[in-house]
Amino acid sequence: MVPDINLLPKRERQSASVKWLFIAIAVIFCAFLLFLLYRSITLSSQLTGLKSEQQSLEIEKETLLEKLSVIDDKEAFDLETAVEFVERVSYPVSPLIIEINKGLDEDAYLREYAFTETAVQLRVDFETMPEVVSYVDYLSRSNFFEDVFVNEMTAFDPVNEEDKSQFNVVDRFANSFELPIRLQYLRADGD
């Protein structure tokens, strides 16, 4: 008789369910690792994009700060320009306003006036065309002005449509003038 000698330890066979459990855990772990790898790649590309966007925004910020400093310089420049303009254009305006108002008829209305470096611009309303002609004649004979330019002349209705049915309304004339100033005469105090 032969003795049965088995020196190997007894091993029990594992069941198939435990084997499938380990395979499932390994697959889930590999999927998790693949997901982490995918997320790290996408996040690194997003990080690269954000860094380039940050650099472009910093460049834009520097550009805007430079523009802001230029604007601040322009404001100072504009103030200097305004002071230079006032010093260069300083002439007495009261005699001009008096002369402009002196020629207006009682029914005329001086809407606005503006002074430029070499001229006066006016907007005046008149009731009749002869008043316009008379005013242009007066200004052209004035020593304060070199010439009289009528830029615009329009007729307008001074009354609302509802009031028109009761009265016979005559149009008024809105005029825009430009009067080049005789600076030598003005600076000589109108002598």
Coordinates of C-alpha atoms in Angstrom, one line a residue:
M1 CA 0.0 0.0 0.0
V2 CA 1.1 3.3 -0.9
P3 CA 0.7 6.0 1.7
D4 CA -1.2 9.1 0.6
I5 CA 1.2 11.9 1.4
N6 CA 0.2 15.4 0.3
L7 CA 2.5 18.1 1.5
L8 CA 0.6 20.9 -0.2
P9 CA -1.8 22.8 2.0
K10 CA -5.4 22.1 1.5
R11 CA -6.9 24.9 -0.6
E12 CA -10.5 25.4 -0.9
R13 CA -11.8 26.6 -4.2
Q14 CA -13.2 30.1 -4.1
S15 CA -16.6 30.5 -5.4
A16 CA -17.3 32.3 -8.7
S17 CA -19.3 35.0 -7.0
V18 CA -16.3 36.3 -5.1
K19 CA -14.2 36.2 -8.2
W20 CA -16.8 38.3 -10.1
L21 CA -17.0 40.7 -7.2
F22 CA -13.2 41.4 -7.4
I23 CA -13.5 41.8 -11.1
A24 CA -16.3 44.3 -10.7
I25 CA -14.4 46.3 -8.1
A26 CA -11.3 46.3 -10.4
V27 CA -13.4 47.6 -13.3
I28 CA -15.0 50.3 -11.2
F29 CA -11.6 51.3 -9.9
C30 CA -10.2 51.4 -13.4
A31 CA -13.2 53.5 -14.6
F32 CA -12.7 55.8 -11.6
L33 CA -9.0 56.2 -12.6
L34 CA -9.9 56.9 -16.2
F35 CA -12.5 59.5 -15.0
L36 CA -9.8 61.2 -12.8
L37 CA -7.4 61.1 -15.8
Y38 CA -10.0 62.7 -18.1
R39 CA -10.9 65.4 -15.5
S40 CA -7.3 66.3 -14.9
I41 CA -6.7 66.6 -18.6
T42 CA -9.8 68.8 -19.2
L43 CA -9.1 70.9 -16.1
S44 CA -5.5 71.5 -17.1
S45 CA -6.6 72.6 -20.6
Q46 CA -9.2 74.9 -18.9
L47 CA -6.5 76.2 -16.6
T48 CA -4.3 77.0 -19.6
G49 CA -7.2 78.8 -21.3
L50 CA -8.0 80.7 -18.1
K51 CA -4.3 81.7 -17.8
S52 CA -4.2 83.0 -21.3
E53 CA -7.5 84.9 -20.7
Q54 CA -6.1 86.3 -17.5
Q55 CA -3.0 87.6 -19.5
S56 CA -5.2 89.1 -22.2
L57 CA -7.4 90.8 -19.5
E58 CA -4.3 92.2 -17.8
I59 CA -3.1 93.6 -21.1
E60 CA -6.5 95.1 -21.6
K61 CA -6.4 96.5 -18.1
E62 CA -3.1 98.1 -18.8
T63 CA -4.4 99.6 -22.1
L64 CA -7.5 101.0 -20.3
L65 CA -5.3 102.5 -17.6
E66 CA -3.2 104.1 -20.2
K67 CA -6.3 105.5 -21.9
L68 CA -7.5 106.8 -18.6
S69 CA -4.2 108.6 -18.0
V70 CA -4.5 110.1 -21.5
I71 CA -8.0 111.2 -20.7
D72 CA -6.8 112.8 -17.4
D73 CA -4.1 114.5 -19.4
K74 CA -6.6 115.7 -21.9
E75 CA -8.7 117.2 -19.1
A76 CA -5.7 119.1 -17.9
F77 CA -5.0 120.0 -21.5
D78 CA -8.6 121.1 -22.1
L79 CA -8.3 123.3 -19.1
E80 CA -5.1 124.8 -20.4
T81 CA -6.7 125.2 -23.8
A82 CA -9.7 126.9 -22.3
V83 CA -7.5 129.3 -20.4
E84 CA -5.5 130.0 -23.6
F85 CA -8.7 130.5 -25.5
V86 CA -10.0 133.0 -23.0
E87 CA -6.7 134.9 -22.9
R88 CA -6.6 135.0 -26.7
V89 CA -10.2 135.8 -27.3
S90 CA -10.6 138.2 -24.4
Y91 CA -12.6 141.1 -25.8
P92 CA -15.4 143.1 -24.2
V93 CA -18.8 141.5 -25.0
S94 CA -21.1 144.1 -23.3
P95 CA -20.8 146.6 -26.2
L96 CA -21.7 143.8 -28.6
I97 CA -24.7 142.7 -26.7
I98 CA -25.9 146.4 -26.4
E99 CA -25.4 146.9 -30.1
I100 CA -27.3 143.6 -30.9
N101 CA -30.2 144.6 -28.7
K102 CA -30.3 148.2 -29.8
G103 CA -31.3 147.2 -33.4
L104 CA -34.1 144.8 -32.4
D105 CA -37.7 146.0 -32.8
E106 CA -40.1 145.8 -29.9
D107 CA -41.8 142.6 -31.2
A108 CA -38.5 140.8 -32.0
Y109 CA -37.2 138.1 -29.6
L110 CA -33.5 137.3 -29.2
R111 CA -33.6 133.5 -28.5
E112 CA -29.9 132.8 -28.1
Y113 CA -26.5 134.2 -28.8
A114 CA -23.0 132.6 -28.7
F115 CA -19.6 134.1 -29.0
T116 CA -16.8 132.5 -30.9
E117 CA -13.2 133.6 -31.4
T118 CA -14.1 136.0 -34.3
A119 CA -17.9 136.1 -34.5
V120 CA -21.2 136.3 -32.8
Q121 CA -24.0 133.8 -33.6
L122 CA -27.6 134.8 -33.0
R123 CA -31.0 133.3 -33.2
V124 CA -33.8 135.9 -33.4
D125 CA -37.5 135.7 -34.0
F126 CA -39.3 138.5 -35.9
E127 CA -43.0 139.1 -36.6
T128 CA -42.6 140.5 -40.2
M129 CA -40.2 140.3 -43.0
P130 CA -39.6 144.1 -43.1
E131 CA -38.4 143.8 -39.4
V132 CA -35.8 141.2 -40.6
V133 CA -34.6 143.5 -43.4
S134 CA -34.4 146.5 -41.0
Y135 CA -32.4 144.5 -38.5
V136 CA -30.0 143.2 -41.1
D137 CA -29.6 146.7 -42.4
Y138 CA -28.9 148.1 -38.9
L139 CA -26.3 145.4 -38.2
S140 CA -24.5 145.9 -41.6
R141 CA -24.2 149.6 -40.8
S142 CA -22.8 148.9 -37.3
N143 CA -19.0 149.5 -36.9
F144 CA -18.8 146.5 -34.5
F145 CA -19.4 144.0 -37.3
E146 CA -17.6 143.4 -40.6
D147 CA -20.6 141.8 -42.3
V148 CA -23.9 140.1 -41.6
F149 CA -24.5 136.5 -42.7
V150 CA -28.1 135.2 -42.6
N151 CA -27.5 131.4 -42.1
E152 CA -31.1 130.4 -41.9
M153 CA -34.6 131.9 -42.2
T154 CA -37.7 129.9 -41.5
A155 CA -41.4 130.8 -41.0
F156 CA -43.2 129.1 -38.1
D157 CA -46.6 129.2 -36.6
P158 CA -46.4 130.7 -33.0
V159 CA -49.8 129.3 -31.9
N160 CA -51.2 125.9 -31.2
E161 CA -53.7 124.3 -33.7
E162 CA -56.6 124.6 -31.2
D163 CA -56.2 128.4 -30.8
K164 CA -55.9 128.8 -34.6
S165 CA -59.7 128.4 -35.2
Q166 CA -60.6 131.5 -33.3
F167 CA -57.9 133.9 -34.7
N168 CA -56.2 134.8 -37.9
V169 CA -52.6 133.9 -37.2
V170 CA -49.6 135.3 -39.1
D171 CA -46.4 133.3 -39.2
R172 CA -43.3 134.5 -37.4
F173 CA -39.8 134.3 -38.9
A174 CA -37.0 132.5 -37.1
N175 CA -33.5 133.7 -38.2
S176 CA -30.0 132.5 -37.6
F177 CA -27.2 135.1 -38.1
E178 CA -23.5 135.1 -37.9
L179 CA -21.8 138.4 -37.3
P180 CA -18.0 138.6 -37.8
I181 CA -16.6 141.0 -35.3
R182 CA -14.3 143.9 -36.1
L183 CA -11.8 143.2 -33.3
Q184 CA -9.8 146.4 -33.8
Y185 CA -12.8 148.6 -33.4
L186 CA -14.0 146.6 -30.4
R187 CA -10.6 146.7 -28.6
A188 CA -10.4 150.4 -29.2
D189 CA -13.6 150.7 -27.1
G190 CA -15.8 151.5 -30.0
D191 CA -14.0 154.8 -30.9

